[in-house]
């Protein structure tokens, strides 16, 4: 495992997150996790404007998610995100969702890379990219 910081993002489950059964739909988990990843990048001072300026964008290559315990209306959740590996062009980010009682509700692993939007290809990691994803 890399020496990377854990990023914590808190959120409240709202009505628009629910499906007809009264819990968070599986597709909404992906949206919530993406929101946490964007906040992670913003926390590192890497914004949409930086992506436009540099032409370098983070992209998801693969996703594996486990639904362990349902999320329900007005529940306070905590999303913990951490980069666990980054070698060459490919990184892994682990994201776990916990409820207000610190019970693990979902566990997700995302394979990602940085994409050069002009060359249309993944690029190799360098110190700048490592700083963006907070690898020490």
Coordinates of N, CA, C and O in Angstrom, one line a residue:
X1 N 0.8 -1.2 0.0 CA 0.0 0.0 0.0 C 0.9 1.2 0.0 O 1.9 1.3 0.7
X2 N 0.4 2.2 -0.8 CA 1.2 3.5 -0.8 C 1.0 4.3 0.4 O 0.1 4.1 1.2
X3 N 1.9 5.2 0.6 CA 1.7 6.2 1.7 C 0.9 7.4 1.2 O 1.4 8.4 0.7
X4 N -0.4 7.2 1.2 CA -1.3 8.2 0.7 C -2.3 8.6 1.8 O -2.7 7.7 2.7
X5 N -2.8 9.8 1.8 CA -3.7 10.3 2.8 C -5.1 9.8 2.6 O -5.5 9.6 1.4
X6 N -5.8 9.6 3.7 CA -7.2 9.2 3.6 C -8.0 10.5 3.4 O -7.8 11.5 4.2
X7 N -9.0 10.6 2.5 CA -9.8 11.7 2.3 C -11.2 11.3 2.8 O -11.8 10.3 2.4
X8 N -11.8 12.2 3.7 CA -13.1 11.9 4.3 C -14.1 12.9 3.7 O -13.9 14.1 3.6
X9 N -15.2 12.4 3.2 CA -16.3 13.2 2.7 C -17.6 12.8 3.3 O -17.9 11.6 3.3
X10 N -18.4 13.7 3.9 CA -19.6 13.4 4.5 C -20.8 13.9 3.7 O -20.7 14.9 3.0
X11 N -21.9 13.1 3.8 CA -23.0 13.4 3.0 C -24.3 12.9 3.7 O -24.2 11.9 4.4
X12 N -25.4 13.5 3.4 CA -26.7 13.0 3.9 C -27.5 12.4 2.7 O -27.6 13.1 1.7
X13 N -28.1 11.3 2.9 CA -28.9 10.6 1.9 C -30.2 11.4 1.9 O -30.9 11.6 2.9
X14 N -30.6 11.8 0.7 CA -31.8 12.6 0.5 C -32.8 11.9 -0.4 O -32.5 10.8 -0.9
X15 N -34.0 12.4 -0.5 CA -35.1 11.8 -1.2 C -34.7 11.4 -2.7 O -35.1 10.3 -3.1
X16 N -34.0 12.2 -3.4 CA -33.7 12.0 -4.8 C -32.7 10.8 -4.9 O -32.4 10.3 -6.0
X17 N -32.1 10.4 -3.8 CA -31.2 9.2 -3.9 C -31.9 7.9 -3.8 O -31.3 6.8 -4.1
X18 N -33.2 7.9 -3.5 CA -33.9 6.7 -3.2 C -34.6 6.1 -4.4 O -35.0 6.8 -5.3
X19 N -34.7 4.7 -4.3 CA -35.5 4.1 -5.3 C -36.9 3.7 -4.7 O -37.2 4.2 -3.6
X20 N -37.7 3.0 -5.5 CA -39.1 2.7 -5.0 C -39.1 1.9 -3.7 O -40.2 1.8 -3.1
X21 N -38.0 1.2 -3.4 CA -38.0 0.4 -2.2 C -37.6 1.2 -1.0 O -37.5 0.6 0.1
X22 N -37.2 2.4 -1.2 CA -36.9 3.3 0.0 C -35.4 3.2 0.4 O -35.1 3.7 1.5
X23 N -34.6 2.7 -0.5 CA -33.1 2.7 -0.2 C -32.4 3.2 -1.4 O -33.0 3.4 -2.5
X24 N -31.1 3.4 -1.3 CA -30.3 4.0 -2.4 C -30.1 2.9 -3.4 O -29.7 1.8 -3.2
X25 N -30.5 3.3 -4.7 CA -30.3 2.5 -5.8 C -28.8 2.2 -6.1 O -28.0 3.1 -5.9
X26 N -28.5 1.1 -6.7 CA -27.1 0.7 -6.9 C -26.4 1.8 -7.8 O -25.3 2.1 -7.6
X27 N -27.1 2.3 -8.8 CA -26.5 3.3 -9.7 C -26.2 4.6 -9.0 O -25.2 5.3 -9.3
X28 N -26.9 4.9 -8.0 CA -26.7 6.2 -7.2 C -25.4 6.1 -6.4 O -24.8 7.1 -6.2
X29 N -25.1 4.9 -6.0 CA -23.8 4.7 -5.2 C -22.7 5.2 -6.1 O -21.8 5.9 -5.6
X30 N -22.7 4.9 -7.4 CA -21.6 5.3 -8.3 C -21.6 6.8 -8.4 O -20.5 7.4 -8.4
X31 N -22.7 7.5 -8.4 CA -22.8 8.9 -8.4 C -22.2 9.5 -7.1 O -21.5 10.5 -7.1
X32 N -22.6 9.0 -6.0 CA -22.1 9.5 -4.7 C -20.6 9.3 -4.6 O -19.9 10.2 -4.1
X33 N -20.1 8.2 -5.0 CA -18.7 7.9 -5.0 C -17.9 8.8 -5.9 O -16.8 9.3 -5.6
X34 N -18.5 9.1 -7.1 CA -17.9 10.1 -8.0 C -17.8 11.5 -7.4 O -16.8 12.2 -7.5
X35 N -18.9 11.9 -6.7 CA -18.9 13.2 -6.0 C -17.8 13.3 -5.0 O -17.1 14.3 -4.9
X36 N -17.6 12.2 -4.3 CA -16.5 12.2 -3.3 C -15.1 12.3 -4.0 O -14.2 12.9 -3.5
X37 N -15.0 11.6 -5.2 CA -13.7 11.7 -5.9 C -13.4 13.1 -6.4 O -12.3 13.6 -6.3
X38 N -14.5 13.8 -6.9 CA -14.3 15.2 -7.3 C -13.9 16.1 -6.2 O -13.1 17.0 -6.3
X39 N -14.5 15.8 -5.0 CA -14.2 16.6 -3.8 C -12.7 16.3 -3.4 O -12.0 17.2 -2.9
X40 N -12.3 15.1 -3.5 CA -10.9 14.7 -3.3 C -10.0 15.5 -4.2 O -9.0 16.1 -3.7
X41 N -10.3 15.6 -5.5 CA -9.4 16.4 -6.4 C -9.5 17.9 -6.0 O -8.4 18.5 -6.0
X42 N -10.7 18.4 -5.7 CA -10.8 19.8 -5.4 C -10.0 20.1 -4.1 O -9.3 21.1 -4.0
X43 N -10.0 19.2 -3.2 CA -9.2 19.3 -2.0 C -7.7 19.4 -2.3 O -6.9 20.0 -1.5
X44 N -7.3 18.8 -3.4 CA -5.9 18.8 -3.8 C -5.6 20.0 -4.8 O -4.6 20.0 -5.4
X45 N -6.6 20.9 -4.9 CA -6.5 22.0 -5.7 C -6.3 21.7 -7.2 O -5.6 22.3 -8.0
X46 N -7.0 20.6 -7.6 CA -7.1 20.2 -9.0 C -8.6 20.3 -9.4 O -9.4 19.4 -9.0
X47 N -8.9 21.3 -10.2 CA -10.3 21.6 -10.6 C -10.6 21.3 -12.0 O -9.6 21.0 -12.8
X48 N -11.8 21.5 -12.4 CA -12.2 21.3 -13.8 C -11.4 22.3 -14.7 O -11.0 22.0 -15.8
X49 N -11.1 23.5 -14.1 CA -10.4 24.5 -14.9 C -8.9 24.0 -15.1 O -8.4 24.2 -16.2
X50 N -8.4 23.3 -14.1 CA -7.0 22.7 -14.3 C -7.0 21.7 -15.4 O -6.1 21.6 -16.2
X51 N -8.1 20.9 -15.4 CA -8.2 19.9 -16.5 C -8.3 20.5 -17.9 O -7.6 20.1 -18.8
X52 N -9.1 21.6 -18.0 CA -9.1 22.3 -19.2 C -7.8 22.9 -19.6 O -7.4 22.9 -20.8
X53 N -7.1 23.5 -18.6 CA -5.8 24.2 -18.9 C -4.7 23.2 -19.3 O -3.9 23.5 -20.1
X54 N -4.7 22.0 -18.6 CA -3.6 21.1 -18.8 C -3.9 20.0 -19.9 O -3.0 19.4 -20.5
X55 N -5.2 19.8 -20.1 CA -5.6 18.7 -21.0 C -5.4 17.3 -20.4 O -5.4 16.3 -21.1
X56 N -5.2 17.3 -19.1 CA -5.0 16.0 -18.4 C -6.2 15.8 -17.5 O -6.4 16.6 -16.6
X57 N -6.9 14.6 -17.7 CA -8.1 14.3 -16.9 C -8.0 13.0 -16.3 O -7.5 12.0 -16.9
X58 N -8.4 12.8 -15.0 CA -8.5 11.5 -14.4 C -9.7 10.8 -15.1 O -10.7 11.3 -15.3
X59 N -9.5 9.5 -15.3 CA -10.5 8.7 -15.9 C -10.6 7.3 -15.1 O -9.6 6.8 -14.6
X60 N -11.8 6.8 -15.1 CA -12.1 5.5 -14.4 C -12.0 4.4 -15.5 O -12.6 4.5 -16.6
X61 N -11.2 3.4 -15.2 CA -11.0 2.3 -16.2 C -11.8 1.0 -15.8 O -12.1 0.2 -16.6
X62 N -12.0 0.9 -14.5 CA -12.7 -0.3 -14.0 C -13.3 0.0 -12.6 O -12.7 0.8 -11.9
X63 N -14.4 -0.7 -12.3 CA -15.0 -0.5 -11.0 C -15.5 -1.8 -10.5 O -16.1 -2.6 -11.2
X64 N -15.3 -2.0 -9.2 CA -15.8 -3.2 -8.5 C -16.4 -2.6 -7.2 O -15.7 -2.0 -6.4
X65 N -17.7 -2.9 -7.0 CA -18.4 -2.3 -5.8 C -19.2 -3.5 -5.2 O -19.8 -4.3 -5.8
X66 N -19.1 -3.4 -3.8 CA -19.9 -4.4 -3.0 C -20.9 -3.6 -2.2 O -20.6 -2.6 -1.5
X67 N -22.1 -4.1 -2.2 CA -23.2 -3.5 -1.4 C -23.4 -4.4 -0.2 O -23.8 -5.5 -0.3
X68 N -23.1 -3.8 0.9 CA -23.0 -4.6 2.2 C -24.2 -4.4 3.1 O -24.8 -5.3 3.6
X69 N -24.6 -3.1 3.2 CA -25.7 -2.7 4.1 C -26.4 -1.5 3.4 O -25.7 -0.6 2.9
X70 N -27.7 -1.6 3.3 CA -28.4 -0.5 2.6 C -28.3 0.8 3.3 O -28.1 1.0 4.5
X71 N -28.4 1.9 2.4 CA -28.4 3.3 2.8 C -29.8 3.7 2.7 O -30.5 3.5 1.7
X72 N -30.3 4.5 3.7 CA -31.7 4.9 3.8 C -31.8 6.4 3.9 O -30.8 7.1 4.2
X73 N -33.0 6.9 3.8 CA -33.3 8.3 3.8 C -32.8 9.0 5.1 O -33.0 8.5 6.2
X74 N -32.2 10.2 4.9 CA -31.7 11.1 5.9 C -30.5 10.4 6.8 O -30.2 11.0 7.8
X75 N -30.0 9.4 6.3 CA -28.9 8.8 6.9 C -27.6 9.6 6.6 O -27.4 10.0 5.5
X76 N -26.8 9.8 7.7 CA -25.5 10.5 7.5 C -24.5 9.4 7.1 O -24.4 8.4 7.8
X77 N -23.8 9.7 6.0 CA -22.8 8.7 5.6 C -21.4 9.4 5.6 O -21.3 10.6 5.4
X78 N -20.4 8.6 5.7 CA -19.0 9.0 5.5 C -18.3 8.2 4.5 O -18.4 7.0 4.5
X79 N -17.8 8.9 3.5 CA -17.0 8.2 2.4 C -15.6 8.4 2.7 O -15.1 9.5 2.7
X80 N -14.8 7.3 2.8 CA -13.4 7.4 3.0 C -12.7 6.9 1.7 O -13.0 5.8 1.2
X81 N -11.9 7.8 1.1 CA -11.2 7.5 -0.2 C -9.7 7.5 0.0 O -9.2 8.4 0.7
X82 N -9.1 6.6 -0.6 CA -7.6 6.5 -0.5 C -7.0 5.8 -1.7 O -7.5 4.8 -2.1
X83 N -6.0 6.4 -2.3 CA -5.3 5.8 -3.3 C -4.4 4.7 -2.7 O -3.6 5.0 -1.8
X84 N -4.5 3.4 -3.2 CA -3.8 2.3 -2.6 C -2.6 1.9 -3.5 O -1.7 1.2 -3.0
X85 N -2.7 2.3 -4.7 CA -1.5 2.0 -5.6 C -1.5 2.9 -6.8 O -2.6 3.4 -7.2
X86 N -0.3 3.2 -7.3 CA -0.2 4.0 -8.6 C 1.1 3.6 -9.2 O 2.2 4.0 -8.6
X87 N 1.1 2.9 -10.2 CA 2.3 2.4 -10.9 C 2.2 2.6 -12.4 O 1.3 2.1 -13.0
X88 N 3.2 3.4 -12.9 CA 3.2 3.7 -14.3 C 2.0 4.5 -14.7 O 1.9 5.7 -14.4
X89 N 1.0 3.9 -15.4 CA -0.1 4.6 -15.9 C -1.4 4.3 -15.1 O -2.4 5.0 -15.3
X90 N -1.4 3.3 -14.2 CA -2.6 2.8 -13.6 C -2.5 3.0 -12.1 O -1.6 2.6 -11.4
X91 N -3.7 3.4 -11.5 CA -3.8 3.6 -10.1 C -5.0 2.8 -9.6 O -5.9 2.5 -10.3
X92 N -5.1 2.6 -8.3 CA -6.2 2.0 -7.6 C -6.7 2.9 -6.5 O -5.8 3.4 -5.7
X93 N -8.0 3.3 -6.4 CA -8.5 4.0 -5.3 C -9.6 3.2 -4.6 O -10.4 2.6 -5.3
X94 N -9.4 3.0 -3.3 CA -10.4 2.4 -2.5 C -11.3 3.4 -1.9 O -10.9 4.4 -1.4
X95 N -12.7 3.2 -2.0 CA -13.6 4.0 -1.4 C -14.6 3.2 -0.6 O -15.2 2.2 -1.1
X96 N -14.8 3.5 0.7 CA -15.7 2.8 1.5 C -16.7 3.8 2.1 O -16.4 4.9 2.5
X97 N -18.0 3.3 2.1 CA -19.0 4.2 2.7 C -19.4 3.6 4.0 O -19.7 2.4 4.1
X98 N -19.5 4.4 5.0 CA -19.8 4.0 6.4 C -21.1 4.8 6.8 O -21.3 5.9 6.4
X99 N -21.9 4.2 7.6 CA -23.1 4.9 8.1 C -22.7 5.6 9.4 O -21.5 5.6 9.8
X100 N -23.7 6.3 10.0 CA -23.4 7.1 11.2 C -22.9 6.3 12.4 O -22.4 6.9 13.3
X101 N -23.1 5.0 12.4 CA -22.6 4.2 13.4 C -21.3 3.5 13.1 O -20.8 2.6 13.7
X102 N -20.6 4.0 12.1 CA -19.3 3.5 11.6 C -19.4 2.1 11.1 O -18.4 1.4 11.2
X103 N -20.5 1.7 10.6 CA -20.7 0.4 10.0 C -20.4 0.5 8.5 O -21.0 1.4 7.8
X104 N -19.6 -0.4 8.0 CA -19.3 -0.4 6.5 C -20.6 -0.8 5.7 O -21.2 -1.9 6.0
X105 N -21.0 0.0 4.8 CA -22.2 -0.2 4.0 C -21.9 -0.6 2.6 O -22.6 -1.3 1.9
X106 N -20.7 -0.1 2.1 CA -20.3 -0.4 0.7 C -18.8 -0.2 0.6 O -18.2 0.6 1.3
X107 N -18.3 -1.1 -0.2 CA -16.8 -1.0 -0.5 C -16.6 -1.1 -2.0 O -17.2 -1.9 -2.7
X108 N -15.8 -0.1 -2.5 CA -15.6 0.0 -3.9 C -14.1 0.2 -4.2 O -13.4 0.8 -3.5
X109 N -13.7 -0.4 -5.3 CA -12.3 -0.3 -5.8 C -12.4 0.2 -7.2 O -13.1 -0.4 -8.1
X110 N -11.7 1.3 -7.5 CA -11.7 1.9 -8.8 C -10.3 1.9 -9.4 O -9.4 2.3 -8.7
X111 N -10.2 1.4 -10.6 CA -8.9 1.5 -11.3 C -9.0 2.7 -12.2 O -10.0 3.0 -12.8
X112 N -8.0 3.5 -12.1 CA -8.0 4.8 -12.8 C -6.7 5.1 -13.4 O -5.7 4.5 -13.2
X113 N -6.7 6.1 -14.3 CA -5.5 6.7 -14.9 C -5.7 8.1 -15.2 O -6.7 8.7 -14.9
X114 N -4.6 8.7 -15.8 CA -4.7 10.1 -16.2 C -4.6 10.1 -17.7 O -3.8 9.5 -18.3
X115 N -5.6 10.8 -18.4 CA -5.8 10.8 -19.8 C -5.4 12.1 -20.4 O -5.9 13.2 -20.0
X116 N -4.6 12.0 -21.4 CA -4.2 13.2 -22.2 C -5.3 13.4 -23.3 O -5.4 12.6 -24.2
X117 N -6.1 14.4 -23.1 CA -7.3 14.6 -24.0 C -6.9 14.9 -25.4 O -7.7 14.7 -26.3
X118 N -5.7 15.5 -25.6 CA -5.3 15.8 -27.0 C -4.7 14.6 -27.7 O -5.0 14.2 -28.8
X119 N -3.8 13.9 -27.0 CA -3.2 12.6 -27.6 C -4.1 11.4 -27.5 O -3.9 10.4 -28.2
X120 N -5.2 11.5 -26.7 CA -6.2 10.5 -26.5 C -5.6 9.2 -26.0 O -5.8 8.1 -26.5
X121 N -4.7 9.3 -25.0 CA -4.1 8.1 -24.4 C -3.8 8.4 -22.9 O -3.7 9.5 -22.5
X122 N -3.6 7.3 -22.2 CA -3.2 7.4 -20.8 C -1.7 7.8 -20.8 O -0.9 7.5 -21.7
X123 N -1.4 8.6 -19.7 CA 0.0 9.0 -19.6 C 0.6 8.4 -18.3 O -0.1 8.0 -17.4
X124 N 1.9 8.3 -18.3 CA 2.7 7.8 -17.2 C 2.7 8.8 -16.1 O 2.8 10.0 -16.3
X125 N 2.6 8.3 -14.9 CA 2.6 9.1 -13.7 C 3.9 9.9 -13.5 O 5.0 9.4 -13.9
X126 N 3.8 11.1 -13.0 CA 5.0 11.9 -12.7 C 4.7 12.6 -11.3 O 3.7 12.3 -10.7
X127 N 5.6 13.4 -10.8 CA 5.4 14.0 -9.5 C 4.2 14.9 -9.5 O 3.5 14.9 -8.4
X128 N 3.9 15.6 -10.6 CA 2.7 16.4 -10.6 C 1.4 15.6 -10.4 O 0.6 15.9 -9.5
X129 N 1.3 14.5 -11.1 CA 0.1 13.6 -10.9 C 0.1 13.0 -9.6 O -1.0 12.8 -9.0
X130 N 1.2 12.6 -9.0 CA 1.3 12.0 -7.7 C 0.8 13.0 -6.7 O 0.2 12.7 -5.7
X131 N 1.2 14.3 -6.9 CA 0.7 15.3 -5.9 C -0.8 15.5 -6.0 O -1.5 15.8 -5.0
X132 N -1.3 15.4 -7.2 CA -2.8 15.5 -7.4 C -3.5 14.5 -6.6 O -4.6 14.8 -6.0
X133 N -3.0 13.3 -6.6 CA -3.7 12.2 -5.9 C -3.2 12.0 -4.5 O -3.6 11.0 -3.9
X134 N -2.4 12.9 -4.1 CA -1.9 13.0 -2.7 C -1.1 11.8 -2.3 O -1.2 11.3 -1.2
X135 N -0.2 11.4 -3.1 CA 0.8 10.3 -2.8 C 2.0 11.0 -2.3 O 2.6 11.9 -3.0
X136 N 2.4 10.6 -1.1 CA 3.6 11.3 -0.5 C 4.9 10.5 -0.9 O 4.9 9.3 -0.9

